[in-house]
CSV table of C-alpha atoms in Angstrom, one decimal:
chain,number,residue,atom,x,y,z
A,1,MET,CA,24.5,-45.7,91.0
A,2,VAL,CA,28.5,-45.0,90.8
A,3,GLU,CA,30.7,-47.2,92.9
A,4,LYS,CA,33.1,-45.9,95.4
A,5,ALA,CA,36.1,-47.5,93.3
A,6,GLN,CA,34.8,-45.9,90.1
A,7,LEU,CA,34.8,-42.4,91.8
A,8,THR,CA,38.2,-42.9,93.1
A,9,ALA,CA,39.5,-43.9,90.0
A,10,THR,CA,38.3,-40.9,88.0
A,11,PRO,CA,40.3,-37.4,88.6
A,12,SER,CA,39.1,-35.7,91.6
A,13,LEU,CA,37.5,-32.5,92.1
A,14,PRO,CA,39.4,-29.8,93.8
A,15,ILE,CA,35.7,-28.5,95.6
A,16,GLY,CA,35.6,-26.3,98.5
A,17,GLU,CA,38.5,-24.3,97.1
A,18,ASP,CA,37.6,-20.7,97.2
A,19,GLY,CA,40.9,-18.7,96.4
A,20,PRO,CA,41.6,-15.4,95.0
A,21,LEU,CA,40.6,-14.7,91.4
A,22,PHE,CA,44.4,-14.5,90.6
A,23,ALA,CA,47.3,-16.0,92.1
A,24,GLU,CA,49.8,-13.3,90.8
A,25,PRO,CA,49.6,-9.9,89.3
A,26,TRP,CA,50.7,-11.0,86.1
A,27,GLN,CA,47.6,-13.3,85.6
A,28,ALA,CA,45.3,-10.2,86.3
A,29,GLN,CA,47.3,-8.0,83.8
A,30,ALA,CA,46.8,-10.9,80.9
A,31,PHE,CA,43.1,-11.1,81.8
A,32,ALA,CA,42.5,-7.2,81.7
A,33,MET,CA,44.6,-7.1,78.2
A,34,THR,CA,42.2,-9.6,76.9
A,35,VAL,CA,39.2,-8.0,78.1
A,36,ARG,CA,40.1,-4.4,76.9
A,37,LEU,CA,41.5,-5.7,73.4
A,38,SER,CA,38.3,-7.5,72.7
A,39,ALA,CA,36.0,-4.6,74.1
A,40,GLU,CA,38.1,-2.2,71.7
A,41,GLY,CA,37.1,-4.5,68.7
A,42,HIS,CA,40.4,-6.0,68.1
A,43,PHE,CA,39.0,-9.6,68.2
A,44,THR,CA,35.6,-11.0,69.1
A,45,TRP,CA,35.0,-12.9,72.3
A,46,PRO,CA,34.2,-16.1,70.4
A,47,GLU,CA,37.3,-15.5,68.4
A,48,TRP,CA,39.0,-15.6,71.9
A,49,VAL,CA,37.5,-18.2,73.2
A,50,LYS,CA,38.2,-20.4,70.0
A,51,TYR,CA,42.1,-19.5,70.9
A,52,LEU,CA,41.8,-20.3,74.4
A,53,SER,CA,40.0,-23.7,73.8
A,54,VAL,CA,43.0,-24.8,71.4
A,55,GLU,CA,45.5,-24.0,74.2
A,56,ILE,CA,43.5,-25.9,77.0
A,57,ALA,CA,42.9,-28.9,74.5
A,58,ALA,CA,46.6,-29.2,73.8
A,59,ASP,CA,47.1,-29.5,77.4
A,60,LYS,CA,44.5,-32.0,78.2
A,61,ASP,CA,46.9,-34.6,79.4
A,62,LYS,CA,47.7,-32.6,82.5
A,63,VAL,CA,44.5,-33.6,83.9
A,64,SER,CA,45.8,-33.3,87.4
A,65,ASP,CA,47.0,-29.7,87.1
A,66,ASN,CA,44.0,-27.5,88.1
A,67,ASN,CA,45.3,-24.5,89.5
A,68,LEU,CA,45.3,-20.9,88.4
A,69,GLU,CA,48.9,-21.1,87.1
A,70,THR,CA,48.1,-23.6,84.6
A,71,TYR,CA,44.9,-22.1,83.7
A,72,TYR,CA,46.7,-18.5,83.2
A,73,ASN,CA,49.6,-19.9,81.2
A,74,GLN,CA,47.2,-21.4,78.7
A,75,TRP,CA,45.5,-18.2,78.6
A,76,LEU,CA,48.6,-16.1,78.2
A,77,ALA,CA,49.8,-18.4,75.4
A,78,ALA,CA,46.3,-18.0,73.4
A,79,LEU,CA,46.5,-14.2,73.7
A,80,GLU,CA,50.1,-14.1,72.5
A,81,LYS,CA,48.9,-16.0,69.5
A,82,LEU,CA,45.8,-13.9,68.8
A,83,VAL,CA,47.8,-10.8,69.2
A,84,THR,CA,50.2,-12.2,66.6
A,85,ASP,CA,47.8,-13.5,64.2
A,86,LYS,CA,45.8,-10.2,64.3
A,87,GLY,CA,49.0,-8.1,63.7
A,88,LEU,CA,48.9,-6.2,66.8
A,89,ALA,CA,52.4,-7.3,67.9
A,90,SER,CA,54.8,-9.8,66.3
A,91,SER,CA,56.3,-12.7,68.2
A,92,GLY,CA,59.9,-11.1,67.4
A,93,GLU,CA,58.5,-7.9,69.3
A,94,MET,CA,57.3,-9.7,72.1
A,95,SER,CA,60.6,-12.0,72.5
A,96,GLY,CA,62.8,-8.9,71.9
A,97,ARG,CA,61.2,-6.7,74.7
A,98,LYS,CA,60.9,-9.7,77.1
A,99,ASP,CA,64.7,-9.9,76.9
A,100,GLU,CA,65.0,-6.0,77.3
A,101,TRP,CA,62.9,-6.0,80.4
A,102,ARG,CA,65.0,-9.0,81.6
A,103,ARG,CA,68.2,-6.8,81.0
A,104,ALA,CA,66.4,-3.7,82.5
A,105,TYR,CA,66.1,-5.9,85.8
A,106,LEU,CA,69.7,-6.9,85.8
A,107,ASN,CA,70.8,-3.4,85.2
A,108,THR,CA,68.6,-1.8,88.2
A,109,PRO,CA,69.9,-1.6,91.8
A,110,HIS,CA,67.5,-3.5,94.2
A,111,GLY,CA,64.8,-1.2,95.5
A,112,LYS,CA,64.8,1.2,92.5
A,113,PRO,CA,62.0,1.3,89.9
A,114,ILE,CA,62.5,-0.7,86.7
A,115,HIS,CA,62.7,1.4,83.4
A,116,LEU,CA,62.7,0.0,80.1
A,117,SER,CA,65.8,2.4,79.3
A,118,ALA,CA,67.8,0.5,82.0
A,119,ALA,CA,68.0,-2.3,79.6
A,120,GLU,CA,70.7,-0.3,77.2
A,121,SER,CA,72.8,0.9,80.3
A,122,LYS,CA,72.8,1.1,84.1
A,123,PRO,CA,70.8,3.9,85.4
A,124,ASP,CA,72.7,6.7,86.9
B,1,MET,CA,77.7,-8.9,91.1
B,2,ALA,CA,76.6,-8.1,94.7
B,3,ASP,CA,72.8,-8.5,95.3
B,4,HIS,CA,72.2,-4.9,95.8
B,5,ASP,CA,73.5,-4.1,92.3
B,6,HIS,CA,70.6,-5.7,90.5
B,7,THR,CA,67.0,-6.6,90.8
B,8,GLU,CA,66.4,-10.3,90.1
B,9,PRO,CA,63.9,-10.4,87.2
B,10,PRO,CA,60.4,-11.9,87.7
B,11,SER,CA,59.5,-15.3,86.0
B,12,ASP,CA,59.7,-15.8,82.3
B,13,THR,CA,56.0,-15.5,82.2
B,14,ALA,CA,55.8,-12.5,84.2
B,15,LEU,CA,58.2,-11.0,81.7
B,16,ARG,CA,56.2,-12.2,78.7
B,17,VAL,CA,53.2,-10.3,80.1
B,18,LYS,CA,55.0,-7.2,81.0
B,19,ALA,CA,56.5,-7.3,77.3
B,20,LEU,CA,53.2,-7.8,75.8
B,21,GLU,CA,51.5,-5.0,78.0
B,22,SER,CA,54.2,-2.6,77.4
B,23,LEU,CA,54.0,-3.2,73.6
B,24,LEU,CA,50.2,-2.7,73.8
B,25,LEU,CA,50.5,0.3,75.7
B,26,GLU,CA,53.2,1.9,73.6
B,27,LYS,CA,50.9,1.3,70.5
B,28,GLY,CA,48.0,2.9,72.1
B,29,LEU,CA,46.1,-0.3,72.0
B,30,VAL,CA,45.4,-0.4,75.7
B,31,GLU,CA,45.6,2.1,78.3
B,32,ALA,CA,47.0,1.4,82.0
B,33,ASP,CA,44.3,3.0,83.6
B,34,THR,CA,41.6,0.9,81.9
B,35,LEU,CA,43.7,-2.3,82.6
B,36,ASP,CA,43.8,-1.2,86.2
B,37,ALA,CA,40.0,-0.5,86.4
B,38,ILE,CA,39.2,-4.0,84.9
B,39,ILE,CA,41.2,-5.8,87.4
B,40,GLN,CA,39.5,-3.8,90.4
B,41,LEU,CA,36.1,-4.2,88.8
B,42,TYR,CA,36.5,-8.2,88.6
B,43,GLU,CA,38.4,-8.3,92.1
B,44,HIS,CA,35.7,-6.2,93.6
B,45,ASN,CA,32.3,-5.4,92.0
B,46,VAL,CA,31.4,-8.3,89.8
B,47,GLY,CA,30.6,-11.6,91.5
B,48,PRO,CA,28.0,-13.9,92.5
B,49,GLN,CA,26.1,-11.3,94.7
B,50,ASN,CA,25.0,-9.9,91.6
B,51,GLY,CA,23.3,-13.5,90.3
B,52,ALA,CA,21.9,-13.8,93.9
B,53,LYS,CA,20.0,-10.6,93.1
B,54,VAL,CA,18.6,-11.7,90.2
B,55,VAL,CA,17.5,-15.1,91.8
B,56,ALA,CA,15.7,-13.2,94.9
B,57,ARG,CA,14.1,-10.9,92.5
B,58,ALA,CA,12.9,-13.9,90.3
B,59,TRP,CA,11.7,-15.7,93.3
B,60,SER,CA,9.9,-12.6,94.8
B,61,ASP,CA,8.4,-11.4,91.4
B,62,PRO,CA,6.6,-13.8,89.1
B,63,ASP,CA,6.5,-11.4,86.3
B,64,TYR,CA,10.0,-10.8,86.6
B,65,LYS,CA,11.0,-14.4,86.6
B,66,ALA,CA,8.9,-15.1,83.3
B,67,ARG,CA,10.7,-12.5,81.6
B,68,LEU,CA,14.1,-13.8,83.1
B,69,LEU,CA,13.1,-17.4,81.7
B,70,ALA,CA,12.0,-16.2,78.4
B,71,ASP,CA,15.0,-13.7,77.6
B,72,ALA,CA,17.5,-13.5,80.2
B,73,THR,CA,19.7,-11.0,79.1
B,74,PRO,CA,17.4,-7.8,79.3
B,75,ALA,CA,16.0,-9.1,82.5
B,76,ILE,CA,19.4,-9.4,83.9
B,77,ALA,CA,20.3,-5.8,82.5
B,78,GLU,CA,17.1,-4.4,84.3
B,79,LEU,CA,19.2,-5.0,87.5
B,80,GLY,CA,22.3,-3.2,86.1
B,81,TYR,CA,24.1,-6.3,85.0
B,82,GLY,CA,25.7,-7.1,81.7
B,83,GLY,CA,28.9,-6.6,79.6
B,84,VAL,CA,31.6,-9.3,78.7
B,85,GLN,CA,30.5,-13.0,78.8
B,86,GLY,CA,26.9,-11.8,79.5
B,87,GLU,CA,25.8,-10.7,76.2
B,88,ASP,CA,23.7,-13.8,75.6
B,89,MET,CA,22.2,-15.3,78.6
B,90,VAL,CA,20.0,-18.2,79.4
B,91,VAL,CA,18.4,-18.9,82.7
B,92,VAL,CA,17.6,-22.6,83.4
B,93,GLU,CA,15.0,-23.4,86.0
B,94,ASN,CA,15.5,-26.1,88.8
B,95,THR,CA,12.0,-27.8,89.6
B,96,SER,CA,10.9,-30.5,91.5
B,97,ASP,CA,11.4,-32.5,88.2
B,98,VAL,CA,14.7,-31.1,86.8
B,99,HIS,CA,18.0,-30.2,88.1
B,100,ASN,CA,20.2,-28.2,86.0
B,101,LEU,CA,24.1,-28.2,86.0
B,102,LEU,CA,26.6,-25.8,84.0
B,103,VAL,CA,29.9,-26.8,82.7
B,104,CYS,CA,32.1,-25.5,79.7
B,105,THR,CA,33.7,-28.6,78.1
B,106,LEU,CA,35.8,-26.7,75.9
B,107,CYS,CA,37.3,-24.1,78.1
B,108,SER,CA,35.8,-21.8,81.0
B,109,CYS,CA,32.7,-20.0,79.4
B,110,TYR,CA,30.7,-18.6,82.5
B,111,PRO,CA,28.4,-15.8,83.0
B,112,TRP,CA,30.8,-13.4,84.5
B,113,PRO,CA,28.4,-10.1,84.9
B,114,VAL,CA,26.3,-12.4,87.3
B,115,LEU,CA,28.6,-14.8,88.9
B,116,GLY,CA,32.0,-13.2,88.6
B,117,LEU,CA,35.2,-15.2,87.3
B,118,PRO,CA,34.8,-18.9,87.6
B,119,PRO,CA,36.2,-20.9,90.5
B,120,VAL,CA,39.2,-23.1,89.8
B,121,TRP,CA,37.4,-26.4,89.8
B,122,TYR,CA,35.1,-25.1,87.1
B,123,LYS,CA,38.1,-24.5,84.6
B,124,ALA,CA,39.7,-27.8,85.5
B,125,ALA,CA,39.8,-30.8,83.2
B,126,PRO,CA,38.3,-33.4,85.7
B,127,TYR,CA,34.9,-31.0,86.2
B,128,ARG,CA,34.7,-30.1,82.3
B,129,ALA,CA,34.8,-33.9,81.4
B,130,ARG,CA,32.9,-35.4,84.4
B,131,ALA,CA,30.3,-32.8,84.7
B,132,VAL,CA,29.1,-34.5,81.3
B,133,SER,CA,30.0,-38.1,81.7
B,134,GLU,CA,28.8,-38.4,85.0
B,135,PRO,CA,26.7,-35.6,86.4
B,136,ARG,CA,25.2,-37.4,89.2
B,137,ALA,CA,28.7,-38.7,90.6
B,138,VAL,CA,30.1,-35.0,90.2
B,139,LEU,CA,26.9,-33.6,92.2
B,140,LYS,CA,27.2,-36.3,95.0
B,141,GLU,CA,30.9,-35.3,95.3
B,142,PHE,CA,29.5,-31.7,96.1
B,143,GLY,CA,27.0,-33.4,98.4
B,144,VAL,CA,24.1,-33.1,96.4
B,145,GLU,CA,21.9,-36.0,96.3
B,146,ILE,CA,19.7,-35.9,93.3
B,147,ARG,CA,16.4,-38.0,93.9
B,148,GLU,CA,15.9,-41.1,91.5
B,149,GLY,CA,13.2,-39.7,88.9
B,150,VAL,CA,14.6,-36.1,88.9
B,151,GLU,CA,16.3,-35.5,85.4
B,152,VAL,CA,19.7,-33.9,85.5
B,153,ARG,CA,20.3,-31.7,82.6
B,154,VAL,CA,23.8,-30.6,81.8
B,155,TRP,CA,24.2,-27.3,79.9
B,156,ASP,CA,27.4,-26.7,77.9
B,157,SER,CA,28.3,-23.1,77.9
B,158,THR,CA,29.9,-21.6,74.3
B,159,ALA,CA,31.2,-18.4,73.7
B,160,GLU,CA,27.8,-17.4,72.2
B,161,LEU,CA,25.6,-18.8,75.0
B,162,ARG,CA,26.2,-18.6,78.4
B,163,TYR,CA,23.8,-20.3,81.2
B,164,MET,CA,23.0,-19.5,84.8
B,165,VAL,CA,20.8,-21.6,87.1
B,166,LEU,CA,17.7,-20.4,89.2
B,167,PRO,CA,17.9,-22.4,92.0
B,168,GLU,CA,14.6,-23.8,93.8
B,169,ARG,CA,13.4,-21.6,96.5
B,170,PRO,CA,13.7,-23.4,99.7
B,171,ALA,CA,10.8,-24.1,102.0
B,172,GLY,CA,10.4,-22.0,105.0
B,173,THR,CA,11.4,-18.8,103.3
B,174,GLU,CA,7.8,-17.3,102.4
B,175,GLY,CA,8.4,-14.1,104.9
B,176,LEU,CA,11.8,-13.2,103.5
B,177,GLY,CA,12.5,-10.1,101.5
B,178,GLU,CA,14.6,-9.9,98.4
B,179,ASP,CA,17.9,-9.1,100.5
B,180,GLU,CA,17.4,-11.6,103.0
B,181,LEU,CA,16.8,-14.2,100.3
B,182,ALA,CA,19.5,-13.0,98.0
B,183,ALA,CA,22.0,-13.5,101.3
B,184,LEU,CA,20.7,-17.3,101.2
B,185,VAL,CA,21.8,-17.9,97.5
B,186,THR,CA,25.3,-19.1,96.7
B,187,ARG,CA,27.6,-19.1,93.8
B,188,ASP,CA,27.5,-22.9,93.6
B,189,SER,CA,23.8,-22.9,93.6
B,190,MET,CA,23.9,-20.9,90.5
B,191,ILE,CA,26.2,-23.3,88.8
B,192,GLY,CA,24.2,-26.2,89.8
B,193,VAL,CA,26.6,-28.0,92.3
B,194,ALA,CA,24.4,-26.9,95.4
B,195,LEU,CA,21.1,-26.5,96.5
B,196,VAL,CA,19.9,-23.4,98.4
B,197,GLU,CA,19.4,-24.0,102.0
B,198,SER,CA,17.0,-22.1,104.1
B,199,THR,CA,19.8,-21.8,106.8
């Protein structure tokens, strides 16, 4: 029999929550890329699980964080490492591309579609 | 710069995803349509309603139940369910003597084809740790009292092996058809943190 004091001393379970699968589109995109790359044979599912487990274990002190944001941050970090280790894209390519997208946003007037080419010059 | 001159970039995380996605698209490693289809599939078509049909069939058809418990993957495929995270399935049966509970202590392995993507609490550290260390207390917090003398078995899912609980069929459901039975079966009952009620 577990005493009530013990129960309150242990981290609580966020039970009863039944939210959406993804809190933001990027979470769904990271999920879908992983499923697809594995289905295409770029890595096996057990390989993926190993990478995800490492990220989750590295974050284990954050016991109070149990939201989708934390989980998919771990997911994305694992995916970036696996993609790098498999030679699918380098970390330099990823950070360079990220900066290009940021510039493309800043160069594009509000309400217009964002194209990567806008990173170099403001669209007409 | 006036506000209408630029677009505020999304979060750094969203930009990382955008960067990775555009690189993979460019290299021909993924296709935009396929990624959209995967998201659609998991948001709309894959979920615990699939597992509920498996459970209802097992309750209604003893031969199917025997096949399901002997070798779950092909038995689940008979109903058309399979794919990622469903390659090597094991179904564990709740009885009057045994209550089964699922967890993935290392990350979030979960039988997607029959249950969809896991709920947030399943992926969270408290559940992953406590389902193993104090399963009866965890069950109690979910509102499930396990009688003294009933053995609680905790199954730790892995990348190679994923479990689903076959809950006990509630009393008073003898006359129900498979669709009516499936409507009673909840996601939580197939994880083992709930019992099936006859409403």
